[in-house]
mmCIF file of C-alpha atoms in Angstrom:
data_model
loop_
_atom_site.group_PDB
_atom_site.id
_atom_site.type_symbol
_atom_site.label_atom_id
_atom_site.label_comp_id
_atom_site.label_asym_id
_atom_site.label_seq_id
_atom_site.Cartn_x
_atom_site.Cartn_y
_atom_site.Cartn_z
ATOM 1 C CA UNK A 1 19.032 -16.471 6.960
ATOM 2 C CA UNK A 2 16.032 -14.984 5.893
ATOM 3 C CA UNK A 3 13.213 -17.441 5.219
ATOM 4 C CA UNK A 4 12.720 -15.995 1.464
ATOM 5 C CA UNK A 5 15.171 -14.554 -0.759
ATOM 6 C CA UNK A 6 14.604 -12.605 -3.829
ATOM 7 C CA UNK A 7 17.142 -10.441 -5.803
ATOM 8 C CA UNK A 8 15.909 -7.135 -6.106
ATOM 9 C CA UNK A 9 17.189 -6.469 -9.477
ATOM 10 C CA UNK A 10 16.754 -4.083 -11.318
ATOM 11 C CA UNK A 11 16.500 -6.320 -13.956
ATOM 12 C CA UNK A 12 16.592 -4.621 -17.704
ATOM 13 C CA UNK A 13 15.611 -6.646 -20.657
ATOM 14 C CA UNK A 14 14.853 -5.683 -24.234
ATOM 15 C CA UNK A 15 11.095 -6.832 -25.749
ATOM 16 C CA UNK A 16 10.682 -10.059 -26.702
ATOM 17 C CA UNK A 17 13.896 -11.351 -24.307
ATOM 18 C CA UNK A 18 12.916 -14.346 -21.719
ATOM 19 C CA UNK A 19 12.924 -13.413 -18.227
ATOM 20 C CA UNK A 20 13.910 -15.823 -15.302
ATOM 21 C CA UNK A 21 13.088 -14.363 -11.970
ATOM 22 C CA UNK A 22 13.861 -16.591 -8.720
ATOM 23 C CA UNK A 23 13.539 -17.180 -5.208
ATOM 24 C CA UNK A 24 15.259 -19.422 -2.472
ATOM 25 C CA UNK A 25 13.816 -20.414 0.592
ATOM 26 C CA UNK A 26 14.797 -21.946 3.935
ATOM 27 C CA UNK A 27 11.847 -23.494 5.370
ATOM 28 C CA UNK A 28 11.255 -26.926 4.057
ATOM 29 C CA UNK A 29 7.390 -27.012 5.012
ATOM 30 C CA UNK A 30 6.633 -24.601 2.295
ATOM 31 C CA UNK A 31 4.389 -26.397 0.045
ATOM 32 C CA UNK A 32 2.285 -23.682 -1.637
ATOM 33 C CA UNK A 33 4.342 -21.372 -3.928
ATOM 34 C CA UNK A 34 2.605 -17.994 -5.431
ATOM 35 C CA UNK A 35 3.902 -15.191 -7.798
ATOM 36 C CA UNK A 36 2.735 -11.715 -7.609
ATOM 37 C CA UNK A 37 2.964 -8.576 -10.206
ATOM 38 C CA UNK A 38 2.928 -5.618 -8.889
ATOM 39 C CA UNK A 39 2.672 -2.291 -10.905
ATOM 40 C CA UNK A 40 4.045 0.906 -9.468
ATOM 41 C CA UNK A 41 1.643 2.345 -6.671
ATOM 42 C CA UNK A 42 -0.863 -0.482 -7.042
ATOM 43 C CA UNK A 43 -1.633 -3.640 -4.917
ATOM 44 C CA UNK A 44 -0.132 -6.989 -6.091
ATOM 45 C CA UNK A 45 -2.231 -9.011 -8.376
ATOM 46 C CA UNK A 46 -1.958 -12.839 -8.181
ATOM 47 C CA UNK A 47 -0.177 -14.363 -11.293
ATOM 48 C CA UNK A 48 0.824 -17.924 -10.685
ATOM 49 C CA UNK A 49 0.242 -20.326 -8.065
ATOM 50 C CA UNK A 50 1.859 -23.632 -7.437
ATOM 51 C CA UNK A 51 1.355 -26.615 -4.960
ATOM 52 C CA UNK A 52 4.321 -28.516 -4.177
ATOM 53 C CA UNK A 53 7.140 -29.450 -6.982
ATOM 54 C CA UNK A 54 6.351 -29.019 -10.683
ATOM 55 C CA UNK A 55 5.809 -26.937 -13.581
ATOM 56 C CA UNK A 56 2.639 -24.850 -14.214
ATOM 57 C CA UNK A 57 2.219 -22.990 -17.054
ATOM 58 C CA UNK A 58 -0.269 -19.967 -18.197
ATOM 59 C CA UNK A 59 0.475 -18.095 -21.175
ATOM 60 C CA UNK A 60 3.677 -16.504 -21.780
ATOM 61 C CA UNK A 61 3.981 -17.497 -17.630
ATOM 62 C CA UNK A 62 5.775 -20.442 -16.206
ATOM 63 C CA UNK A 63 6.033 -21.143 -12.674
ATOM 64 C CA UNK A 64 8.473 -23.894 -11.518
ATOM 65 C CA UNK A 65 9.139 -25.270 -8.122
ATOM 66 C CA UNK A 66 12.220 -27.225 -7.014
ATOM 67 C CA UNK A 67 11.556 -28.356 -3.519
ATOM 68 C CA UNK A 68 14.582 -30.329 -3.158
ATOM 69 C CA UNK A 69 16.670 -27.286 -3.896
ATOM 70 C CA UNK A 70 14.190 -24.807 -2.018
ATOM 71 C CA UNK A 71 14.147 -22.792 -5.426
ATOM 72 C CA UNK A 72 11.444 -21.648 -7.046
ATOM 73 C CA UNK A 73 11.395 -19.698 -10.641
ATOM 74 C CA UNK A 74 8.951 -17.480 -12.915
ATOM 75 C CA UNK A 75 10.008 -17.442 -16.649
ATOM 76 C CA UNK A 76 8.242 -14.851 -18.713
ATOM 77 C CA UNK A 77 8.438 -15.540 -22.790
ATOM 78 C CA UNK A 78 8.377 -12.650 -25.274
ATOM 79 C CA UNK A 79 8.533 -10.204 -22.843
ATOM 80 C CA UNK A 80 6.344 -7.135 -23.343
ATOM 81 C CA UNK A 81 6.766 -3.333 -21.731
ATOM 82 C CA UNK A 82 3.664 -4.343 -20.144
ATOM 83 C CA UNK A 83 5.506 -6.836 -17.989
ATOM 84 C CA UNK A 84 7.662 -3.831 -16.802
ATOM 85 C CA UNK A 85 6.613 -4.312 -12.666
ATOM 86 C CA UNK A 86 7.858 -5.791 -9.573
ATOM 87 C CA UNK A 87 7.602 -9.466 -9.187
ATOM 88 C CA UNK A 88 6.871 -11.080 -5.659
ATOM 89 C CA UNK A 89 7.239 -14.467 -4.658
ATOM 90 C CA UNK A 90 4.996 -15.585 -1.482
ATOM 91 C CA UNK A 91 4.849 -18.988 -0.248
ATOM 92 C CA UNK A 92 3.137 -20.869 3.077
ATOM 93 C CA UNK A 93 3.187 -24.098 4.470
ATOM 94 C CA UNK A 94 -0.328 -24.673 4.793
ATOM 95 C CA UNK A 95 -3.752 -23.484 3.572
ATOM 96 C CA UNK A 96 -4.912 -22.439 7.052
ATOM 97 C CA UNK A 97 -5.323 -18.903 5.832
ATOM 98 C CA UNK A 98 -2.227 -18.072 7.817
ATOM 99 C CA UNK A 99 -0.192 -15.196 6.679
ATOM 100 C CA UNK A 100 2.181 -15.855 3.396
ATOM 101 C CA UNK A 101 5.777 -15.200 3.554
ATOM 102 C CA UNK A 102 6.679 -12.831 0.774
ATOM 103 C CA UNK A 103 10.604 -12.123 -0.756
ATOM 104 C CA UNK A 104 11.281 -8.453 -1.155
ATOM 105 C CA UNK A 105 10.330 -8.363 -4.959
ATOM 106 C CA UNK A 106 12.590 -8.059 -8.241
ATOM 107 C CA UNK A 107 11.990 -5.010 -10.464
ATOM 108 C CA UNK A 108 11.645 -5.668 -13.873
ATOM 109 C CA UNK A 109 11.720 -3.150 -16.855
ATOM 110 C CA UNK A 110 11.262 -4.027 -20.413
ATOM 111 C CA UNK A 111 12.011 -1.633 -23.017
ATOM 112 C CA UNK A 112 10.606 -1.617 -26.643
ATOM 113 C CA UNK B 1 -17.901 -6.361 -9.342
ATOM 114 C CA UNK B 2 -16.355 -8.126 -6.901
ATOM 115 C CA UNK B 3 -12.956 -6.963 -5.012
ATOM 116 C CA UNK B 4 -11.266 -5.554 -2.583
ATOM 117 C CA UNK B 5 -11.368 -1.583 -1.815
ATOM 118 C CA UNK B 6 -9.342 0.498 0.334
ATOM 119 C CA UNK B 7 -9.976 4.076 1.099
ATOM 120 C CA UNK B 8 -8.398 6.628 0.754
ATOM 121 C CA UNK B 9 -5.685 6.334 -1.687
ATOM 122 C CA UNK B 10 -3.622 8.827 -0.185
ATOM 123 C CA UNK B 11 -3.736 9.978 3.683
ATOM 124 C CA UNK B 12 -1.782 12.562 5.236
ATOM 125 C CA UNK B 13 -1.080 12.975 8.819
ATOM 126 C CA UNK B 14 0.068 15.065 11.788
ATOM 127 C CA UNK B 15 2.521 13.365 14.217
ATOM 128 C CA UNK B 16 0.833 12.563 17.268
ATOM 129 C CA UNK B 17 -2.331 11.933 15.420
ATOM 130 C CA UNK B 18 -4.700 8.337 15.011
ATOM 131 C CA UNK B 19 -5.657 7.372 11.724
ATOM 132 C CA UNK B 20 -7.994 4.938 9.967
ATOM 133 C CA UNK B 21 -7.887 3.051 6.920
ATOM 134 C CA UNK B 22 -10.393 1.681 5.473
ATOM 135 C CA UNK B 23 -10.832 -2.162 4.008
ATOM 136 C CA UNK B 24 -13.700 -3.687 2.758
ATOM 137 C CA UNK B 25 -14.406 -6.687 0.221
ATOM 138 C CA UNK B 26 -17.344 -8.346 -1.300
ATOM 139 C CA UNK B 27 -15.831 -11.652 -2.135
ATOM 140 C CA UNK B 28 -17.227 -13.741 0.813
ATOM 141 C CA UNK B 29 -13.665 -14.256 2.422
ATOM 142 C CA UNK B 30 -13.069 -14.951 5.556
ATOM 143 C CA UNK B 31 -9.625 -14.164 6.118
ATOM 144 C CA UNK B 32 -8.468 -10.827 5.580
ATOM 145 C CA UNK B 33 -5.293 -9.381 6.326
ATOM 146 C CA UNK B 34 -3.213 -5.922 6.768
ATOM 147 C CA UNK B 35 0.708 -5.685 5.110
ATOM 148 C CA UNK B 36 2.999 -2.697 5.179
ATOM 149 C CA UNK B 37 5.234 -2.055 2.161
ATOM 150 C CA UNK B 38 8.382 -0.137 2.701
ATOM 151 C CA UNK B 39 10.708 0.315 -0.191
ATOM 152 C CA UNK B 40 13.324 -2.370 -0.201
ATOM 153 C CA UNK B 41 11.691 -4.577 2.246
ATOM 154 C CA UNK B 42 8.825 -6.235 0.896
ATOM 155 C CA UNK B 43 5.491 -6.852 2.704
ATOM 156 C CA UNK B 44 5.254 -7.161 6.121
ATOM 157 C CA UNK B 45 2.437 -8.416 8.198
ATOM 158 C CA UNK B 46 0.652 -6.284 10.317
ATOM 159 C CA UNK B 47 -2.463 -8.029 11.580
ATOM 160 C CA UNK B 48 -4.857 -10.514 10.193
ATOM 161 C CA UNK B 49 -8.143 -12.126 10.883
ATOM 162 C CA UNK B 50 -9.655 -15.598 10.193
ATOM 163 C CA UNK B 51 -13.105 -14.922 11.582
ATOM 164 C CA UNK B 52 -15.341 -12.014 12.560
ATOM 165 C CA UNK B 53 -14.668 -10.734 16.189
ATOM 166 C CA UNK B 54 -10.891 -12.329 16.090
ATOM 167 C CA UNK B 55 -7.697 -11.337 15.047
ATOM 168 C CA UNK B 56 -4.186 -12.022 15.410
ATOM 169 C CA UNK B 57 -1.135 -10.118 15.790
ATOM 170 C CA UNK B 58 1.571 -10.318 13.125
ATOM 171 C CA UNK B 59 5.178 -9.410 12.800
ATOM 172 C CA UNK B 60 5.041 -6.026 13.283
ATOM 173 C CA UNK B 61 1.820 -5.102 15.200
ATOM 174 C CA UNK B 62 3.462 -2.347 17.627
ATOM 175 C CA UNK B 63 1.625 1.009 17.375
ATOM 176 C CA UNK B 64 -1.508 -0.837 15.105
ATOM 177 C CA UNK B 65 -4.908 -1.988 15.900
ATOM 178 C CA UNK B 66 -7.415 -3.243 14.104
ATOM 179 C CA UNK B 67 -11.088 -4.564 14.775
ATOM 180 C CA UNK B 68 -13.156 -7.265 12.672
ATOM 181 C CA UNK B 69 -16.992 -6.506 13.476
ATOM 182 C CA UNK B 70 -18.235 -7.262 9.989
ATOM 183 C CA UNK B 71 -17.240 -10.197 7.687
ATOM 184 C CA UNK B 72 -16.452 -7.480 4.916
ATOM 185 C CA UNK B 73 -14.787 -4.906 6.859
ATOM 186 C CA UNK B 74 -11.302 -4.947 8.345
ATOM 187 C CA UNK B 75 -10.083 -1.228 9.250
ATOM 188 C CA UNK B 76 -6.791 -0.599 10.589
ATOM 189 C CA UNK B 77 -5.709 2.275 12.841
ATOM 190 C CA UNK B 78 -2.191 3.834 12.643
ATOM 191 C CA UNK B 79 -2.140 5.163 16.285
ATOM 192 C CA UNK B 80 0.446 7.925 17.394
ATOM 193 C CA UNK B 81 2.562 5.184 19.207
ATOM 194 C CA UNK B 82 3.792 3.841 15.848
ATOM 195 C CA UNK B 83 7.075 5.623 15.223
ATOM 196 C CA UNK B 84 7.537 5.523 11.518
ATOM 197 C CA UNK B 85 3.845 4.973 10.375
ATOM 198 C CA UNK B 86 4.767 6.909 6.563
ATOM 199 C CA UNK B 87 4.276 3.495 4.443
ATOM 200 C CA UNK B 88 2.004 1.935 1.881
ATOM 201 C CA UNK B 89 -0.515 -0.040 3.500
ATOM 202 C CA UNK B 90 -1.987 -3.149 1.649
ATOM 203 C CA UNK B 91 -5.300 -5.109 2.829
ATOM 204 C CA UNK B 92 -5.901 -8.493 1.489
ATOM 205 C CA UNK B 93 -8.136 -11.120 1.787
ATOM 206 C CA UNK B 94 -8.636 -15.101 0.952
ATOM 207 C CA UNK B 95 -11.125 -17.999 1.406
ATOM 208 C CA UNK B 96 -11.416 -20.174 4.410
ATOM 209 C CA UNK B 97 -8.776 -23.187 4.038
ATOM 210 C CA UNK B 98 -7.104 -21.541 1.361
ATOM 211 C CA UNK B 99 -3.599 -19.422 1.058
ATOM 212 C CA UNK B 100 -4.317 -17.550 -1.808
ATOM 213 C CA UNK B 101 -4.643 -14.179 -1.111
ATOM 214 C CA UNK B 102 -6.347 -11.347 -3.009
ATOM 215 C CA UNK B 103 -5.106 -7.697 -2.539
ATOM 216 C CA UNK B 104 -6.745 -3.955 -2.611
ATOM 217 C CA UNK B 105 -5.254 -1.100 -4.284
ATOM 218 C CA UNK B 106 -3.707 0.341 -1.114
ATOM 219 C CA UNK B 107 -3.344 3.224 0.684
ATOM 220 C CA UNK B 108 -0.322 5.592 0.917
ATOM 221 C CA UNK B 109 0.030 7.377 4.238
ATOM 222 C CA UNK B 110 2.360 10.086 4.886
ATOM 223 C CA UNK B 111 3.044 11.505 8.393
ATOM 224 C CA UNK B 112 4.015 15.200 8.050
#
């Protein structure tokens, strides 16, 4: 079983839809969870950061962590064509500056 | 304007040649990382460095080498021993004691 599983998609939705992106993981030691957005041929940019379980909201974006199920989600409300990108989940067990474990990314396309 | 720069953006290399990818950051971050991204593979860690003059191998270090002589710089050399070097290479950095990584724009290397 891979450490982090993420459905690669592609996921296609109409403008204005609510999008749900998900990752599952196997390592119960993971405590820090991130979502990155990557546009084509660009570097990933940090979108959301969450520590342990719970929800975090930032504008149209909500990150949710359920450690009991080893499941994290990113919700995008009122999706826009500019949200079309690949979304990568990432996680780590500590803050020691060691490398993150990434999912393979989900490609999202929002049509106008 | 703080950030991470990578150069060149595109690089072409003949088989059997070594090539060095540049990564510079002015964020005063202690830790720096190199990842490789292939289609459908997600990000895989090549090398990382938590402090000047020290670095550790990641999951796929074979055929690569790095140096960390300055805090701001973490160049990656792709040697002729790397069997399949064509990929998108991403450099990242983070503050000491944190795991939130910030990425550069990437270098796309193509071996001809």
